[in-house]
PDB file of C-alpha atoms in Angstrom:
ATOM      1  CA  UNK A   1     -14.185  -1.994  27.889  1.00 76.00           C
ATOM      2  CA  UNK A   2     -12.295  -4.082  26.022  1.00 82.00           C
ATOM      3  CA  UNK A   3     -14.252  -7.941  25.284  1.00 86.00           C
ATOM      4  CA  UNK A   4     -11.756  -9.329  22.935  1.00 89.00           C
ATOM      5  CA  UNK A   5      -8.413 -11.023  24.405  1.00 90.00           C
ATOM      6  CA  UNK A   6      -5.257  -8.893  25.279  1.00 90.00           C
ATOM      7  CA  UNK A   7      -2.654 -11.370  23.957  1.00 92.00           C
ATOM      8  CA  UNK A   8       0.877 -10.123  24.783  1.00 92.00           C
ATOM      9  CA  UNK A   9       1.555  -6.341  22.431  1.00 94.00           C
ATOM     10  CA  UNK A  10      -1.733  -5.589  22.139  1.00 95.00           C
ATOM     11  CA  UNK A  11      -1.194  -3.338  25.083  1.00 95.00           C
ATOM     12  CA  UNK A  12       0.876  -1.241  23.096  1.00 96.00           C
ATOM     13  CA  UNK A  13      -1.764  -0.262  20.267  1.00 96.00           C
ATOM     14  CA  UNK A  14      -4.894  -0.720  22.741  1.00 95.00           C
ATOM     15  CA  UNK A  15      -3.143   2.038  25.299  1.00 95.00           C
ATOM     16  CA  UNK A  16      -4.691   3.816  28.314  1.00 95.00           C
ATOM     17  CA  UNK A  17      -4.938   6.477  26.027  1.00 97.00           C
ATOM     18  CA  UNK A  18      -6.266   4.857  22.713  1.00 96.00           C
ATOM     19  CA  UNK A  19      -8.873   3.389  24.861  1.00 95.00           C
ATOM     20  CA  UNK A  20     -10.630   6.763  26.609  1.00 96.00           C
ATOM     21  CA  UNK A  21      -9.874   7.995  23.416  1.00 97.00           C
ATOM     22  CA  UNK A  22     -12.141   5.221  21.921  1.00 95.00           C
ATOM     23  CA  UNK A  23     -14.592   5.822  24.156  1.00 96.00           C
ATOM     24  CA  UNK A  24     -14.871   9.743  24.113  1.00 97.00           C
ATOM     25  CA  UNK A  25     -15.861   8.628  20.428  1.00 97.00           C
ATOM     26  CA  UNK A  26     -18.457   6.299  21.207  1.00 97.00           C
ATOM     27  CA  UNK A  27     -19.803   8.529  24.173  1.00 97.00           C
ATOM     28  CA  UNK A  28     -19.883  11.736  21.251  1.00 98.00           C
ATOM     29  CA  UNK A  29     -21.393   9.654  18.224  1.00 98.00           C
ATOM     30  CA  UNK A  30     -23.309   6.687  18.962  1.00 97.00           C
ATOM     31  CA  UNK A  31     -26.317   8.437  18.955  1.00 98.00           C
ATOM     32  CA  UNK A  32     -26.195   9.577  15.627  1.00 98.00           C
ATOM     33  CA  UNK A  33     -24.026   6.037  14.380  1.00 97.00           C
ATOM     34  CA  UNK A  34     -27.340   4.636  15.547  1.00 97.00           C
ATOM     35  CA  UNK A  35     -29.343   7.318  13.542  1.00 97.00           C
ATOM     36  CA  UNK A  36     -27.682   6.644  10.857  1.00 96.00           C
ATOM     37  CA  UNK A  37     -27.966   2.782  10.623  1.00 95.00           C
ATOM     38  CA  UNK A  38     -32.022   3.094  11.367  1.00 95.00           C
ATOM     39  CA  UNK A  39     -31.649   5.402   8.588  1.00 95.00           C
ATOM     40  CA  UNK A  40     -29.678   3.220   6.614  1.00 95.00           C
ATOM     41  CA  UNK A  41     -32.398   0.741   6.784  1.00 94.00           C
ATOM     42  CA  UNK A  42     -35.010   3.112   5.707  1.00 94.00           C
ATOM     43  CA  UNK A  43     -33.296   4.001   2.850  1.00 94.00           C
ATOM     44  CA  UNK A  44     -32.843   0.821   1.374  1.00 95.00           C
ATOM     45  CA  UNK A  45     -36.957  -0.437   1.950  1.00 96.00           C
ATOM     46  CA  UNK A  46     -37.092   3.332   0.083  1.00 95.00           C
ATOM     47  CA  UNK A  47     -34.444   1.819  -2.993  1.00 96.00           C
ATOM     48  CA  UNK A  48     -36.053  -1.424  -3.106  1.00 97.00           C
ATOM     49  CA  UNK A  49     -39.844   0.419  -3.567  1.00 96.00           C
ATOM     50  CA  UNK A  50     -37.931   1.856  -6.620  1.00 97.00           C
ATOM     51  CA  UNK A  51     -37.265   5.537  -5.112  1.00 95.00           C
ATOM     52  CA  UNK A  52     -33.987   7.257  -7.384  1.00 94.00           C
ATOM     53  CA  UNK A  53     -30.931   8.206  -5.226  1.00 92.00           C
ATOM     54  CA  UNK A  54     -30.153  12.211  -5.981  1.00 92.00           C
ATOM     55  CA  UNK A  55     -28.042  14.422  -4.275  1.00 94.00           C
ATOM     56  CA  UNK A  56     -28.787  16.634  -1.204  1.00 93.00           C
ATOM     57  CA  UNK A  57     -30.482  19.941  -1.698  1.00 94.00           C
ATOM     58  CA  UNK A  58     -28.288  20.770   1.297  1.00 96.00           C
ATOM     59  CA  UNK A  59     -24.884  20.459  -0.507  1.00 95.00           C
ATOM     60  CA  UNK A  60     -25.785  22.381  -3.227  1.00 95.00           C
ATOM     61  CA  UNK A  61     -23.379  25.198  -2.425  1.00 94.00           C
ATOM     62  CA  UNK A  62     -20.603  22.683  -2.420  1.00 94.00           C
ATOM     63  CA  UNK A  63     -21.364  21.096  -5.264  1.00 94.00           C
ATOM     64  CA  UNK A  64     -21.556  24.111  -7.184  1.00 95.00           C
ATOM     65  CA  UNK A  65     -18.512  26.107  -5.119  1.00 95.00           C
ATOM     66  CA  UNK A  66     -14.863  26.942  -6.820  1.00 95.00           C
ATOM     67  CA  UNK A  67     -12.895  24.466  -4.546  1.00 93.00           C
ATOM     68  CA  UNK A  68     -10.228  22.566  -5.071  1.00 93.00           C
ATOM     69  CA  UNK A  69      -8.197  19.754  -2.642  1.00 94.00           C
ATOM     70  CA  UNK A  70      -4.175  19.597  -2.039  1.00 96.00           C
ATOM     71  CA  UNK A  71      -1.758  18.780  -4.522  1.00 96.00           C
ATOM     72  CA  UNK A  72      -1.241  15.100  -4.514  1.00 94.00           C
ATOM     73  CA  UNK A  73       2.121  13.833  -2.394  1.00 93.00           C
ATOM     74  CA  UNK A  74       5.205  13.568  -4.199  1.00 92.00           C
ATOM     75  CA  UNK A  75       5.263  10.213  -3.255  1.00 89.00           C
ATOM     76  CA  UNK A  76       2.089   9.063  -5.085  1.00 91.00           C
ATOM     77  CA  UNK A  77       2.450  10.776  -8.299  1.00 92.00           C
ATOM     78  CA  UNK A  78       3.702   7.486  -9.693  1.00 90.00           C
ATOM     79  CA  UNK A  79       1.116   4.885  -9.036  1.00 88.00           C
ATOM     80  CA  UNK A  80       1.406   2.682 -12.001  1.00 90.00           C
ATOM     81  CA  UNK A  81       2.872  -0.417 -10.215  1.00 93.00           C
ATOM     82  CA  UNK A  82       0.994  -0.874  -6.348  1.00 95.00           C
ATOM     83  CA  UNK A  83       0.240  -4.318  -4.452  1.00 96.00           C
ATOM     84  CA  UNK A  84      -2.821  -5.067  -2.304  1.00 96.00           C
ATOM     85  CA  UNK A  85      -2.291  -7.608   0.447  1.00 96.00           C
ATOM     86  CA  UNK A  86      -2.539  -8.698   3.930  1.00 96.00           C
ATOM     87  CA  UNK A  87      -1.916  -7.329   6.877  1.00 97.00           C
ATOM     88  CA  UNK A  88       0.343 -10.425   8.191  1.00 96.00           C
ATOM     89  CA  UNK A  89       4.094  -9.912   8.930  1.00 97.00           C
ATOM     90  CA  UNK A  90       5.909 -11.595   6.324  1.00 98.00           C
ATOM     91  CA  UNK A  91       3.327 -10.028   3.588  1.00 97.00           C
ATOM     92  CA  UNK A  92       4.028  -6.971   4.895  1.00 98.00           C
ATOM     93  CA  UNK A  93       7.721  -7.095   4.351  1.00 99.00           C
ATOM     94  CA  UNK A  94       7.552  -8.770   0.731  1.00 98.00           C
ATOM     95  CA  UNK A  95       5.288  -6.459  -0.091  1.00 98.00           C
ATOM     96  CA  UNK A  96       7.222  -3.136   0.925  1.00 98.00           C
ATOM     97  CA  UNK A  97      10.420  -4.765  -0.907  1.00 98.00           C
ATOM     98  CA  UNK A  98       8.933  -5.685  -4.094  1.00 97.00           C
ATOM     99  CA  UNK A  99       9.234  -2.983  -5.986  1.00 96.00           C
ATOM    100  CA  UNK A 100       5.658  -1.624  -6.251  1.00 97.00           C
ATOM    101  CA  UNK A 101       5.241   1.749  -6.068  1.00 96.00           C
ATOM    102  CA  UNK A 102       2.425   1.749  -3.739  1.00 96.00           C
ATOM    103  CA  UNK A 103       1.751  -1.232  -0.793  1.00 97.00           C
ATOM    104  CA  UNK A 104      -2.205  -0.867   0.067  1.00 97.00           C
ATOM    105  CA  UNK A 105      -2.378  -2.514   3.658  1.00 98.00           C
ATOM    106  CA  UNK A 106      -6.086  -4.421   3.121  1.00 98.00           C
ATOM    107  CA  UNK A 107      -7.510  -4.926   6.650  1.00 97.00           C
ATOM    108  CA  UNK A 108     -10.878  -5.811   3.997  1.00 96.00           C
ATOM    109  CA  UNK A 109     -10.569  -8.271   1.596  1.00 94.00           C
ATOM    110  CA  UNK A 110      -7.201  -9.561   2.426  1.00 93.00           C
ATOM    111  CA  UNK A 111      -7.991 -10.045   5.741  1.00 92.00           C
ATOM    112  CA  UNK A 112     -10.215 -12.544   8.186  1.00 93.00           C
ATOM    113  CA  UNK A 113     -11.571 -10.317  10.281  1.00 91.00           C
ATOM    114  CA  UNK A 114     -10.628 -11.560  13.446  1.00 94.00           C
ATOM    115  CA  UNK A 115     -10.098  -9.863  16.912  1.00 95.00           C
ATOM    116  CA  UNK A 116      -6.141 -11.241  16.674  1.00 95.00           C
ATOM    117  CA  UNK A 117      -5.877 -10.774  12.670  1.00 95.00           C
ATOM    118  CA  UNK A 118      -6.455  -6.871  13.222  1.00 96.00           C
ATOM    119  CA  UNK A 119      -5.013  -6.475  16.188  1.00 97.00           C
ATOM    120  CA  UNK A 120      -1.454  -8.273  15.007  1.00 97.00           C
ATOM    121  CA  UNK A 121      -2.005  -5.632  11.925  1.00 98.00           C
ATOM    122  CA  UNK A 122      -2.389  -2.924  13.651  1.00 97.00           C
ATOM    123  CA  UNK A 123       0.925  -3.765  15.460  1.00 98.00           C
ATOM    124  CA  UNK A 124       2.750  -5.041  12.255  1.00 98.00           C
ATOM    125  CA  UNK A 125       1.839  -1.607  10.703  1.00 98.00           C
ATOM    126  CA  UNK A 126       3.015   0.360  13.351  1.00 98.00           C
ATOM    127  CA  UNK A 127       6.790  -1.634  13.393  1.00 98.00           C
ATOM    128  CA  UNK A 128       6.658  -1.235   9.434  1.00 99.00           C
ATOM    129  CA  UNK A 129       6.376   2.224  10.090  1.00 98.00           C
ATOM    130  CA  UNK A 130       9.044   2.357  12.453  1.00 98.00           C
ATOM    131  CA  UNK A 131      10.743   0.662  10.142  1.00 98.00           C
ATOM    132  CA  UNK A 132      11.754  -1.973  12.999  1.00 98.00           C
ATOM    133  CA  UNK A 133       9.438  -5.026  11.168  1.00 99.00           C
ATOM    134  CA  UNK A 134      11.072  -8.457  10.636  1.00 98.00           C
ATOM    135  CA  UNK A 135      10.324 -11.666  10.779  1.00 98.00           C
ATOM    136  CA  UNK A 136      11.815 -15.427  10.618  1.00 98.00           C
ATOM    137  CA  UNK A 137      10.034 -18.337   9.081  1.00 97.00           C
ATOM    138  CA  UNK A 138       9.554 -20.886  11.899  1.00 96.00           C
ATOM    139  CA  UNK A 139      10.361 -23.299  10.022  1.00 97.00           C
ATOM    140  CA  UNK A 140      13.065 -22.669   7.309  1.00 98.00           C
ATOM    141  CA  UNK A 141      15.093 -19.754   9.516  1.00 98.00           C
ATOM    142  CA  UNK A 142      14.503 -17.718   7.161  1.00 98.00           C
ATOM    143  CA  UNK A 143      14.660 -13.851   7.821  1.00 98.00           C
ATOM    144  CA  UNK A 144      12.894 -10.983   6.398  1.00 98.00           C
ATOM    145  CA  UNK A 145      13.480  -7.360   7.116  1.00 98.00           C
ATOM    146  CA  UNK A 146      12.569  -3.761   5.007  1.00 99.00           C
ATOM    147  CA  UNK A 147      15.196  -2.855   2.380  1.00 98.00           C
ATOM    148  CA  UNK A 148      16.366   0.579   2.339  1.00 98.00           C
ATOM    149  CA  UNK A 149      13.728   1.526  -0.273  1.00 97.00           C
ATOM    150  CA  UNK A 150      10.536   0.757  -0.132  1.00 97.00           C
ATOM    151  CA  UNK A 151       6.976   1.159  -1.254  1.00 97.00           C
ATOM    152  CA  UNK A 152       4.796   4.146   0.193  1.00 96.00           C
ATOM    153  CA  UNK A 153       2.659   2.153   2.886  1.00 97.00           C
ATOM    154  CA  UNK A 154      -1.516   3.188   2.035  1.00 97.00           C
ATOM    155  CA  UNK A 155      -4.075   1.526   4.299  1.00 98.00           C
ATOM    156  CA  UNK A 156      -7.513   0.116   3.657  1.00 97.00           C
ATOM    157  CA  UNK A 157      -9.809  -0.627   6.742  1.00 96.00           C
ATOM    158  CA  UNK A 158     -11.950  -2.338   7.339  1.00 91.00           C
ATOM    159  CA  UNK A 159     -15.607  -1.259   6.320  1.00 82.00           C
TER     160      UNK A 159
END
């Protein structure tokens, strides 16, 4: 169930799909999500009495294991220049064209966390994937639209 408004293209990210999708989730982990936060709560009243944080006896064997993880992308080897911004259209676009190695998507700080803000990300991400973005000022005519080359696209959520 959906409580937030379905303004026009929200249909398209909130899908049939994505939504008994979303709540196979829910229906699998809220039990433990709600474990977790009583948990949560515990721990802190057990931080503020002064108890030390230390790691699980339970993950010693990983912590102590030969492991390594994959090779880092070829397209973020080179992450000395990268932007953090919005998730709004036009941002989006400058962003991507700037120059910047790296364009981190911030649904977090960047972002008022409304029900419209993330939702028009979530579709602005998905057309700057596509590479079918633009936009045109209202006011000035103005057009923006992805250059050729552009940034590698990284996402922060929110949480």
């Amino acid at each position: 169930m959906v409580l937030g408004s379905m303004t026009q293209g929200f249909e398209s990210i909130l899908t049939p799909e994505a939504l008994e999708f979303l709540s196979a989730l829910h229906k699998h982990f809220d039990a433990r999500r709600q474990s977790l936060l009583s948990n949560r709560s515990k721990r802190l009243r057990a931080l503020e009495r002064g108890e030390r944080p230390n790691f699980l006896s339970e993950t010693e064997a990983i912590r102590q294991g030969n492991w390594c993880v994959a090779p880092i992308p070829a397209d973020l080897l080179d992450r000395r220049v990268e932007i953090t911004g919005p998730v709004d259209r036009k941002m989006i676009i400058n962003a991507l064209n700037s120059g910047a190695k790296v364009f981190m998507a911030d649904f977090e700080d960047s972002n008022s966390p409304s029900w419209d803000n993330n939702m028009q990300g979530q579709i602005n991400l998905r057309d700057a994937i596509n590479r079918t973005i633009e936009y045109t000022h209202p006011v000035s005519g103005k057009y923006y639209s992805l250059n050729d080359k552009t940034a590698t696209l990284m996402v922060r959520p929110r949480g």
